[in-house]
Amino acid sequence: MRVGRPQGHAWHCLDSAVIAWYNAVPRTSFNTLRCREGEHPMADTSKDAVAFYWDPVCPWCWITSRWMEDVATQKAIDVDWRFFSLRKINEGRDLPERFRISHLMGLRALRVAAAVREQHGREAVRQLYAVMGTRKHHDQADIGTREELASILKTCGLPAALAAAADDASWDNVIEADMANAVAKAGKDVGVPLIVLDGGEGAGFFGPVFSPAPTGKAAVDLWDAMVTAGRTEGFYEFKRTRTTGPLFGARPAV
């Protein structure tokens, strides 16, 4: 779970590791992202827009992302799906081998997502994450292989050749720039899912985490409560121990 308090799935890292990574990121990278000409991922600052930071291998982030999609549809919220690598945030930690393998899978997938955003825009990233998450968490596919990534891209109507980005570490600069923005808004003791209000310019917070996710009116009610809490000065944390593992619900029709 959260940084410094690993529970079950050690998805995140200790405060010292986050601080070391954060301090190493050049401040100029905060807003320097490769993107399509005329489109910047941070352009929309309206109150009806949010930035949602994701890593495709995190099951809790996947559950929250499907809730976010439900809420966005009901409330006409524009969601900017930005990148947050568990591989990067956990650099220097002595994690079990299964986590290192999973986090590398996520980084390779995010490199492809970064290439997709540059060439095809933010909406293509939304669809890409939907297919990646479905393949990973419902089909138990290895979304880090070039073959699986090419299949995912084809499903999204995108060029399969973009799967080559998985082996191109230059895309890590784009991912790290997104992460730096997330940490700047939500603090250093965070992981995914992570949401920043007001088009990525407002209050940021880790979570929410739930299993299963609420739907319909209950989903909107929770969103409204989270926005109120997130914008309340002095509010920092609302937490209890999980009593169940990730419950994904029905497989999305992608």
C-alpha atoms as a PDB file:
ATOM      1  CA  MET A   1       0.000   0.000   0.000  1.00  0.00           C
ATOM      2  CA  ARG A   2       1.313   3.432   0.882  1.00  0.00           C
ATOM      3  CA  VAL A   3       4.941   4.399   1.019  1.00  0.00           C
ATOM      4  CA  GLY A   4       6.657   3.415   4.244  1.00  0.00           C
ATOM      5  CA  ARG A   5       3.821   1.080   5.253  1.00  0.00           C
ATOM      6  CA  PRO A   6       3.981  -1.876   2.831  1.00  0.00           C
ATOM      7  CA  GLN A   7       1.040  -4.258   3.207  1.00  0.00           C
ATOM      8  CA  GLY A   8       0.525  -7.411   1.137  1.00  0.00           C
ATOM      9  CA  HIS A   9       1.562  -6.192  -2.299  1.00  0.00           C
ATOM     10  CA  ALA A  10       4.672  -4.015  -1.815  1.00  0.00           C
ATOM     11  CA  TRP A  11       3.798  -1.754  -4.709  1.00  0.00           C
ATOM     12  CA  HIS A  12       5.460   1.369  -3.422  1.00  0.00           C
ATOM     13  CA  CYS A  13       8.604   2.382  -1.541  1.00  0.00           C
ATOM     14  CA  LEU A  14      10.022   3.812   1.638  1.00  0.00           C
ATOM     15  CA  ASP A  15      10.095   7.585   2.104  1.00  0.00           C
ATOM     16  CA  SER A  16      13.893   7.750   1.781  1.00  0.00           C
ATOM     17  CA  ALA A  17      13.810   6.033  -1.602  1.00  0.00           C
ATOM     18  CA  VAL A  18      11.102   8.354  -2.915  1.00  0.00           C
ATOM     19  CA  ILE A  19      12.941  11.430  -1.677  1.00  0.00           C
ATOM     20  CA  ALA A  20      16.182  10.274  -3.321  1.00  0.00           C
ATOM     21  CA  TRP A  21      14.397   9.707  -6.637  1.00  0.00           C
ATOM     22  CA  TYR A  22      12.447  12.973  -6.409  1.00  0.00           C
ATOM     23  CA  ASN A  23      15.543  15.041  -5.655  1.00  0.00           C
ATOM     24  CA  ALA A  24      17.352  13.463  -8.617  1.00  0.00           C
ATOM     25  CA  VAL A  25      14.704  14.525 -11.149  1.00  0.00           C
ATOM     26  CA  PRO A  26      15.644  17.846 -12.805  1.00  0.00           C
ATOM     27  CA  ARG A  27      13.080  20.501 -12.007  1.00  0.00           C
ATOM     28  CA  THR A  28      12.987  21.406 -15.702  1.00  0.00           C
ATOM     29  CA  SER A  29      11.443  18.000 -16.416  1.00  0.00           C
ATOM     30  CA  PHE A  30       8.264  18.867 -14.495  1.00  0.00           C
ATOM     31  CA  ASN A  31       6.611  20.411 -17.517  1.00  0.00           C
ATOM     32  CA  THR A  32       8.831  19.131 -20.330  1.00  0.00           C
ATOM     33  CA  LEU A  33       6.862  16.312 -21.938  1.00  0.00           C
ATOM     34  CA  ARG A  34       7.061  15.045 -25.495  1.00  0.00           C
ATOM     35  CA  CYS A  35       3.588  15.414 -26.964  1.00  0.00           C
ATOM     36  CA  ARG A  36       1.795  15.995 -30.199  1.00  0.00           C
ATOM     37  CA  GLU A  37       2.216  19.437 -31.707  1.00  0.00           C
ATOM     38  CA  GLY A  38      -0.450  21.751 -30.337  1.00  0.00           C
ATOM     39  CA  GLU A  39      -1.406  19.401 -27.479  1.00  0.00           C
ATOM     40  CA  HIS A  40       0.089  19.470 -23.988  1.00  0.00           C
ATOM     41  CA  PRO A  41      -1.019  16.886 -21.404  1.00  0.00           C
ATOM     42  CA  MET A  42      -1.319  19.664 -18.794  1.00  0.00           C
ATOM     43  CA  ALA A  43      -3.340  22.054 -20.931  1.00  0.00           C
ATOM     44  CA  ASP A  44      -6.804  21.574 -19.399  1.00  0.00           C
ATOM     45  CA  THR A  45      -7.061  23.265 -15.994  1.00  0.00           C
ATOM     46  CA  SER A  46     -10.833  23.412 -15.665  1.00  0.00           C
ATOM     47  CA  LYS A  47     -12.514  22.205 -12.475  1.00  0.00           C
ATOM     48  CA  ASP A  48     -14.201  19.427 -14.495  1.00  0.00           C
ATOM     49  CA  ALA A  49     -10.895  17.811 -15.426  1.00  0.00           C
ATOM     50  CA  VAL A  50      -8.532  15.586 -13.453  1.00  0.00           C
ATOM     51  CA  ALA A  51      -5.168  13.892 -13.923  1.00  0.00           C
ATOM     52  CA  PHE A  52      -5.122  10.191 -13.053  1.00  0.00           C
ATOM     53  CA  TYR A  53      -1.684   8.583 -12.611  1.00  0.00           C
ATOM     54  CA  TRP A  54      -1.397   4.872 -13.346  1.00  0.00           C
ATOM     55  CA  ASP A  55       0.877   1.892 -13.727  1.00  0.00           C
ATOM     56  CA  PRO A  56      -0.833  -0.934 -15.635  1.00  0.00           C
ATOM     57  CA  VAL A  57       0.443  -3.712 -13.351  1.00  0.00           C
ATOM     58  CA  CYS A  58      -1.069  -2.384 -10.103  1.00  0.00           C
ATOM     59  CA  PRO A  59      -4.376  -4.199  -9.401  1.00  0.00           C
ATOM     60  CA  TRP A  60      -5.614  -1.548  -6.964  1.00  0.00           C
ATOM     61  CA  CYS A  61      -4.954   1.191  -9.501  1.00  0.00           C
ATOM     62  CA  TRP A  62      -6.872  -0.797 -12.117  1.00  0.00           C
ATOM     63  CA  ILE A  63      -9.940  -1.062  -9.867  1.00  0.00           C
ATOM     64  CA  THR A  64      -9.844   2.664  -9.104  1.00  0.00           C
ATOM     65  CA  SER A  65      -9.385   3.537 -12.770  1.00  0.00           C
ATOM     66  CA  ARG A  66     -12.592   1.720 -13.726  1.00  0.00           C
ATOM     67  CA  TRP A  67     -14.424   3.636 -10.988  1.00  0.00           C
ATOM     68  CA  MET A  68     -12.912   6.857 -12.342  1.00  0.00           C
ATOM     69  CA  GLU A  69     -14.210   6.017 -15.823  1.00  0.00           C
ATOM     70  CA  ASP A  70     -17.690   5.425 -14.391  1.00  0.00           C
ATOM     71  CA  VAL A  71     -17.632   8.742 -12.527  1.00  0.00           C
ATOM     72  CA  ALA A  72     -16.224  10.601 -15.527  1.00  0.00           C
ATOM     73  CA  THR A  73     -19.064   9.355 -17.723  1.00  0.00           C
ATOM     74  CA  GLN A  74     -21.729  10.356 -15.206  1.00  0.00           C
ATOM     75  CA  LYS A  75     -20.272  13.786 -14.403  1.00  0.00           C
ATOM     76  CA  ALA A  76     -18.697  14.667 -17.779  1.00  0.00           C
ATOM     77  CA  ILE A  77     -15.181  14.875 -16.304  1.00  0.00           C
ATOM     78  CA  ASP A  78     -12.180  14.992 -18.638  1.00  0.00           C
ATOM     79  CA  VAL A  79      -9.584  12.495 -17.368  1.00  0.00           C
ATOM     80  CA  ASP A  80      -5.938  12.862 -18.409  1.00  0.00           C
ATOM     81  CA  TRP A  81      -4.340   9.418 -17.975  1.00  0.00           C
ATOM     82  CA  ARG A  82      -0.730  10.112 -16.923  1.00  0.00           C
ATOM     83  CA  PHE A  83       2.186   7.826 -16.164  1.00  0.00           C
ATOM     84  CA  PHE A  84       3.612   6.640 -12.830  1.00  0.00           C
ATOM     85  CA  SER A  85       6.139   3.791 -12.877  1.00  0.00           C
ATOM     86  CA  LEU A  86       6.375   1.452  -9.895  1.00  0.00           C
ATOM     87  CA  ARG A  87       9.726   0.331 -11.287  1.00  0.00           C
ATOM     88  CA  LYS A  88      11.068   3.882 -11.102  1.00  0.00           C
ATOM     89  CA  ILE A  89       9.651   4.745  -7.691  1.00  0.00           C
ATOM     90  CA  ASN A  90      11.048   1.511  -6.221  1.00  0.00           C
ATOM     91  CA  GLU A  91      14.588   1.854  -7.602  1.00  0.00           C
ATOM     92  CA  GLY A  92      17.116   0.977  -4.906  1.00  0.00           C
ATOM     93  CA  ARG A  93      14.705  -1.124  -2.824  1.00  0.00           C
ATOM     94  CA  ASP A  94      15.302  -4.792  -2.115  1.00  0.00           C
ATOM     95  CA  LEU A  95      11.977  -6.146  -3.371  1.00  0.00           C
ATOM     96  CA  PRO A  96      11.040  -9.790  -3.933  1.00  0.00           C
ATOM     97  CA  GLU A  97      11.796 -11.026  -7.438  1.00  0.00           C
ATOM     98  CA  ARG A  98       8.101 -11.279  -8.376  1.00  0.00           C
ATOM     99  CA  PHE A  99       7.656  -7.552  -7.769  1.00  0.00           C
ATOM    100  CA  ARG A 100      10.770  -6.630  -9.746  1.00  0.00           C
ATOM    101  CA  ILE A 101       9.468  -8.684 -12.677  1.00  0.00           C
ATOM    102  CA  SER A 102       6.009  -7.119 -12.441  1.00  0.00           C
ATOM    103  CA  HIS A 103       7.348  -3.573 -12.151  1.00  0.00           C
ATOM    104  CA  LEU A 104       9.594  -4.034 -15.196  1.00  0.00           C
ATOM    105  CA  MET A 105       6.562  -5.284 -17.113  1.00  0.00           C
ATOM    106  CA  GLY A 106       4.754  -2.092 -16.152  1.00  0.00           C
ATOM    107  CA  LEU A 107       7.644   0.150 -17.193  1.00  0.00           C
ATOM    108  CA  ARG A 108       7.857  -1.489 -20.614  1.00  0.00           C
ATOM    109  CA  ALA A 109       4.122  -1.008 -21.107  1.00  0.00           C
ATOM    110  CA  LEU A 110       4.328   2.631 -19.998  1.00  0.00           C
ATOM    111  CA  ARG A 111       7.076   3.338 -22.529  1.00  0.00           C
ATOM    112  CA  VAL A 112       4.681   2.205 -25.240  1.00  0.00           C
ATOM    113  CA  ALA A 113       1.945   4.363 -23.720  1.00  0.00           C
ATOM    114  CA  ALA A 114       4.286   7.363 -23.809  1.00  0.00           C
ATOM    115  CA  ALA A 115       4.957   6.773 -27.499  1.00  0.00           C
ATOM    116  CA  VAL A 116       1.219   6.459 -28.129  1.00  0.00           C
ATOM    117  CA  ARG A 117       0.535   9.759 -26.368  1.00  0.00           C
ATOM    118  CA  GLU A 118       3.125  11.573 -28.465  1.00  0.00           C
ATOM    119  CA  GLN A 119       1.838  10.241 -31.767  1.00  0.00           C
ATOM    120  CA  HIS A 120      -1.893   9.780 -31.146  1.00  0.00           C
ATOM    121  CA  GLY A 121      -2.866  11.961 -28.181  1.00  0.00           C
ATOM    122  CA  ARG A 122      -4.429  11.580 -24.742  1.00  0.00           C
ATOM    123  CA  GLU A 123      -7.625   9.812 -25.809  1.00  0.00           C
ATOM    124  CA  ALA A 124      -5.579   6.993 -27.314  1.00  0.00           C
ATOM    125  CA  VAL A 125      -3.874   6.527 -23.926  1.00  0.00           C
ATOM    126  CA  ARG A 126      -7.259   6.077 -22.241  1.00  0.00           C
ATOM    127  CA  GLN A 127      -8.176   3.269 -24.618  1.00  0.00           C
ATOM    128  CA  LEU A 128      -4.698   1.743 -24.387  1.00  0.00           C
ATOM    129  CA  TYR A 129      -4.848   1.541 -20.589  1.00  0.00           C
ATOM    130  CA  ALA A 130      -8.305  -0.044 -20.782  1.00  0.00           C
ATOM    131  CA  VAL A 131      -6.967  -2.843 -22.969  1.00  0.00           C
ATOM    132  CA  MET A 132      -3.673  -3.207 -21.068  1.00  0.00           C
ATOM    133  CA  GLY A 133      -5.472  -3.459 -17.739  1.00  0.00           C
ATOM    134  CA  THR A 134      -7.977  -5.970 -19.067  1.00  0.00           C
ATOM    135  CA  ARG A 135      -5.248  -8.179 -20.519  1.00  0.00           C
ATOM    136  CA  LYS A 136      -3.135  -7.979 -17.344  1.00  0.00           C
ATOM    137  CA  HIS A 137      -5.733  -8.322 -14.595  1.00  0.00           C
ATOM    138  CA  HIS A 138      -8.518 -10.319 -16.241  1.00  0.00           C
ATOM    139  CA  ASP A 139      -6.560 -12.436 -18.731  1.00  0.00           C
ATOM    140  CA  GLN A 140      -3.283 -12.729 -16.738  1.00  0.00           C
ATOM    141  CA  ALA A 141      -1.287 -11.777 -19.850  1.00  0.00           C
ATOM    142  CA  ASP A 142       2.342 -10.651 -19.755  1.00  0.00           C
ATOM    143  CA  ILE A 143       1.882  -7.114 -21.068  1.00  0.00           C
ATOM    144  CA  GLY A 144       5.630  -6.490 -21.068  1.00  0.00           C
ATOM    145  CA  THR A 145       6.418  -8.591 -24.140  1.00  0.00           C
ATOM    146  CA  ARG A 146       6.605  -6.955 -27.553  1.00  0.00           C
ATOM    147  CA  GLU A 147       4.252  -9.592 -28.940  1.00  0.00           C
ATOM    148  CA  GLU A 148       1.525  -8.879 -26.373  1.00  0.00           C
ATOM    149  CA  LEU A 149       2.019  -5.128 -26.659  1.00  0.00           C
ATOM    150  CA  ALA A 150       1.689  -5.353 -30.442  1.00  0.00           C
ATOM    151  CA  SER A 151      -1.555  -7.286 -29.981  1.00  0.00           C
ATOM    152  CA  ILE A 152      -2.843  -4.647 -27.556  1.00  0.00           C
ATOM    153  CA  LEU A 153      -1.968  -1.862 -29.985  1.00  0.00           C
ATOM    154  CA  LYS A 154      -3.779  -3.634 -32.830  1.00  0.00           C
ATOM    155  CA  THR A 155      -6.868  -4.025 -30.642  1.00  0.00           C
ATOM    156  CA  CYS A 156      -6.786  -0.259 -30.085  1.00  0.00           C
ATOM    157  CA  GLY A 157      -6.425   0.429 -33.805  1.00  0.00           C
ATOM    158  CA  LEU A 158      -2.875   1.710 -33.292  1.00  0.00           C
ATOM    159  CA  PRO A 159       0.315   0.812 -35.193  1.00  0.00           C
ATOM    160  CA  ALA A 160       1.791  -2.431 -33.861  1.00  0.00           C
ATOM    161  CA  ALA A 161       5.248  -1.013 -34.586  1.00  0.00           C
ATOM    162  CA  LEU A 162       4.903   1.195 -31.501  1.00  0.00           C
ATOM    163  CA  ALA A 163       5.561  -1.919 -29.403  1.00  0.00           C
ATOM    164  CA  ALA A 164       9.259  -1.298 -30.110  1.00  0.00           C
ATOM    165  CA  ALA A 165       9.095   1.599 -27.636  1.00  0.00           C
ATOM    166  CA  ALA A 166       9.138  -0.992 -24.833  1.00  0.00           C
ATOM    167  CA  ASP A 167      12.886  -1.382 -25.409  1.00  0.00           C
ATOM    168  CA  ASP A 168      13.576   2.352 -25.785  1.00  0.00           C
ATOM    169  CA  ALA A 169      14.678   3.811 -22.433  1.00  0.00           C
ATOM    170  CA  SER A 170      14.523   7.363 -23.794  1.00  0.00           C
ATOM    171  CA  TRP A 171      10.784   7.276 -23.065  1.00  0.00           C
ATOM    172  CA  ASP A 172      11.646   7.043 -19.366  1.00  0.00           C
ATOM    173  CA  ASN A 173      12.205  10.821 -19.379  1.00  0.00           C
ATOM    174  CA  VAL A 174       8.548  11.334 -20.283  1.00  0.00           C
ATOM    175  CA  ILE A 175       7.391   8.928 -17.578  1.00  0.00           C
ATOM    176  CA  GLU A 176       9.618  10.549 -14.949  1.00  0.00           C
ATOM    177  CA  ALA A 177       8.324  14.007 -15.861  1.00  0.00           C
ATOM    178  CA  ASP A 178       4.745  12.845 -15.250  1.00  0.00           C
ATOM    179  CA  MET A 179       5.836  11.307 -11.946  1.00  0.00           C
ATOM    180  CA  ALA A 180       7.545  14.518 -10.857  1.00  0.00           C
ATOM    181  CA  ASN A 181       4.299  16.413 -11.394  1.00  0.00           C
ATOM    182  CA  ALA A 182       2.398  13.838  -9.345  1.00  0.00           C
ATOM    183  CA  VAL A 183       4.839  14.035  -6.438  1.00  0.00           C
ATOM    184  CA  ALA A 184       4.827  17.836  -6.586  1.00  0.00           C
ATOM    185  CA  LYS A 185       1.046  17.844  -6.122  1.00  0.00           C
ATOM    186  CA  ALA A 186       0.495  14.937  -3.723  1.00  0.00           C
ATOM    187  CA  GLY A 187       3.760  14.743  -1.777  1.00  0.00           C
ATOM    188  CA  LYS A 188       6.566  12.222  -1.596  1.00  0.00           C
ATOM    189  CA  ASP A 189       4.831   9.432   0.368  1.00  0.00           C
ATOM    190  CA  VAL A 190       2.503   8.346  -2.442  1.00  0.00           C
ATOM    191  CA  GLY A 191       1.960   5.625  -5.019  1.00  0.00           C
ATOM    192  CA  VAL A 192      -0.822   4.669  -7.432  1.00  0.00           C
ATOM    193  CA  PRO A 193      -3.673   5.237  -7.902  1.00  0.00           C
ATOM    194  CA  LEU A 194      -3.039   8.971  -7.639  1.00  0.00           C
ATOM    195  CA  ILE A 195      -5.460  11.732  -8.652  1.00  0.00           C
ATOM    196  CA  VAL A 196      -4.834  15.462  -9.082  1.00  0.00           C
ATOM    197  CA  LEU A 197      -7.875  17.724  -9.361  1.00  0.00           C
ATOM    198  CA  ASP A 198      -8.455  20.732 -11.636  1.00  0.00           C
ATOM    199  CA  GLY A 199      -6.801  19.322 -14.727  1.00  0.00           C
ATOM    200  CA  GLY A 200      -3.671  18.330 -12.843  1.00  0.00           C
ATOM    201  CA  GLU A 201      -3.154  21.771 -11.301  1.00  0.00           C
ATOM    202  CA  GLY A 202      -5.190  21.418  -8.085  1.00  0.00           C
ATOM    203  CA  ALA A 203      -5.048  19.271  -4.972  1.00  0.00           C
ATOM    204  CA  GLY A 204      -3.527  15.810  -5.359  1.00  0.00           C
ATOM    205  CA  PHE A 205      -3.998  12.655  -3.311  1.00  0.00           C
ATOM    206  CA  PHE A 206      -3.144   8.950  -3.277  1.00  0.00           C
ATOM    207  CA  GLY A 207      -6.187   6.736  -3.710  1.00  0.00           C
ATOM    208  CA  PRO A 208      -8.952   5.978  -3.252  1.00  0.00           C
ATOM    209  CA  VAL A 209      -8.379   2.250  -2.827  1.00  0.00           C
ATOM    210  CA  PHE A 210     -11.322  -0.131  -2.653  1.00  0.00           C
ATOM    211  CA  SER A 211     -12.352  -3.681  -3.541  1.00  0.00           C
ATOM    212  CA  PRO A 212     -14.805  -3.882  -5.159  1.00  0.00           C
ATOM    213  CA  ALA A 213     -15.389  -0.405  -6.587  1.00  0.00           C
ATOM    214  CA  PRO A 214     -18.762   1.297  -6.099  1.00  0.00           C
ATOM    215  CA  THR A 215     -20.849   1.862  -9.218  1.00  0.00           C
ATOM    216  CA  GLY A 216     -23.652   4.138 -10.359  1.00  0.00           C
ATOM    217  CA  LYS A 217     -24.829   6.764  -7.880  1.00  0.00           C
ATOM    218  CA  ALA A 218     -22.602   5.307  -5.151  1.00  0.00           C
ATOM    219  CA  ALA A 219     -19.571   5.913  -7.367  1.00  0.00           C
ATOM    220  CA  VAL A 220     -20.500   9.580  -7.812  1.00  0.00           C
ATOM    221  CA  ASP A 221     -21.266  10.026  -4.112  1.00  0.00           C
ATOM    222  CA  LEU A 222     -17.798   8.739  -3.228  1.00  0.00           C
ATOM    223  CA  TRP A 223     -16.201  10.989  -5.839  1.00  0.00           C
ATOM    224  CA  ASP A 224     -17.938  14.060  -4.453  1.00  0.00           C
ATOM    225  CA  ALA A 225     -16.771  13.137  -0.953  1.00  0.00           C
ATOM    226  CA  MET A 226     -13.199  12.624  -2.171  1.00  0.00           C
ATOM    227  CA  VAL A 227     -13.161  15.997  -3.918  1.00  0.00           C
ATOM    228  CA  THR A 228     -14.426  17.699  -0.767  1.00  0.00           C
ATOM    229  CA  ALA A 229     -11.767  15.973   1.336  1.00  0.00           C
ATOM    230  CA  GLY A 230      -9.031  16.637  -1.210  1.00  0.00           C
ATOM    231  CA  ARG A 231      -9.761  20.356  -1.270  1.00  0.00           C
ATOM    232  CA  THR A 232      -9.989  20.688   2.521  1.00  0.00           C
ATOM    233  CA  GLU A 233      -6.912  22.454   3.858  1.00  0.00           C
ATOM    234  CA  GLY A 234      -5.244  20.392   6.563  1.00  0.00           C
ATOM    235  CA  PHE A 235      -6.813  17.075   5.511  1.00  0.00           C
ATOM    236  CA  TYR A 236      -4.154  14.404   4.972  1.00  0.00           C
ATOM    237  CA  GLU A 237      -5.316  10.837   5.506  1.00  0.00           C
ATOM    238  CA  PHE A 238      -8.356   8.573   5.858  1.00  0.00           C
ATOM    239  CA  LYS A 239      -7.427   4.885   6.110  1.00  0.00           C
ATOM    240  CA  ARG A 240      -8.347   1.456   7.401  1.00  0.00           C
ATOM    241  CA  THR A 241      -6.898  -2.043   7.010  1.00  0.00           C
ATOM    242  CA  ARG A 242      -7.904  -3.974   3.891  1.00  0.00           C
ATOM    243  CA  THR A 243      -9.768  -7.212   4.539  1.00  0.00           C
ATOM    244  CA  THR A 244      -9.943  -8.519   0.967  1.00  0.00           C
ATOM    245  CA  GLY A 245      -7.795  -8.766  -2.122  1.00  0.00           C
ATOM    246  CA  PRO A 246      -8.462  -7.061  -5.456  1.00  0.00           C
ATOM    247  CA  LEU A 247     -11.973  -7.747  -6.794  1.00  0.00           C
ATOM    248  CA  PHE A 248     -12.083  -6.679 -10.438  1.00  0.00           C
ATOM    249  CA  GLY A 249     -15.675  -7.430 -11.343  1.00  0.00           C
ATOM    250  CA  ALA A 250     -16.692  -8.384 -14.871  1.00  0.00           C
ATOM    251  CA  ARG A 251     -14.111  -8.325 -17.633  1.00  0.00           C
ATOM    252  CA  PRO A 252     -14.446  -5.113 -19.675  1.00  0.00           C
ATOM    253  CA  ALA A 253     -15.631  -5.604 -23.247  1.00  0.00           C
ATOM    254  CA  VAL A 254     -12.505  -4.392 -25.046  1.00  0.00           C
END
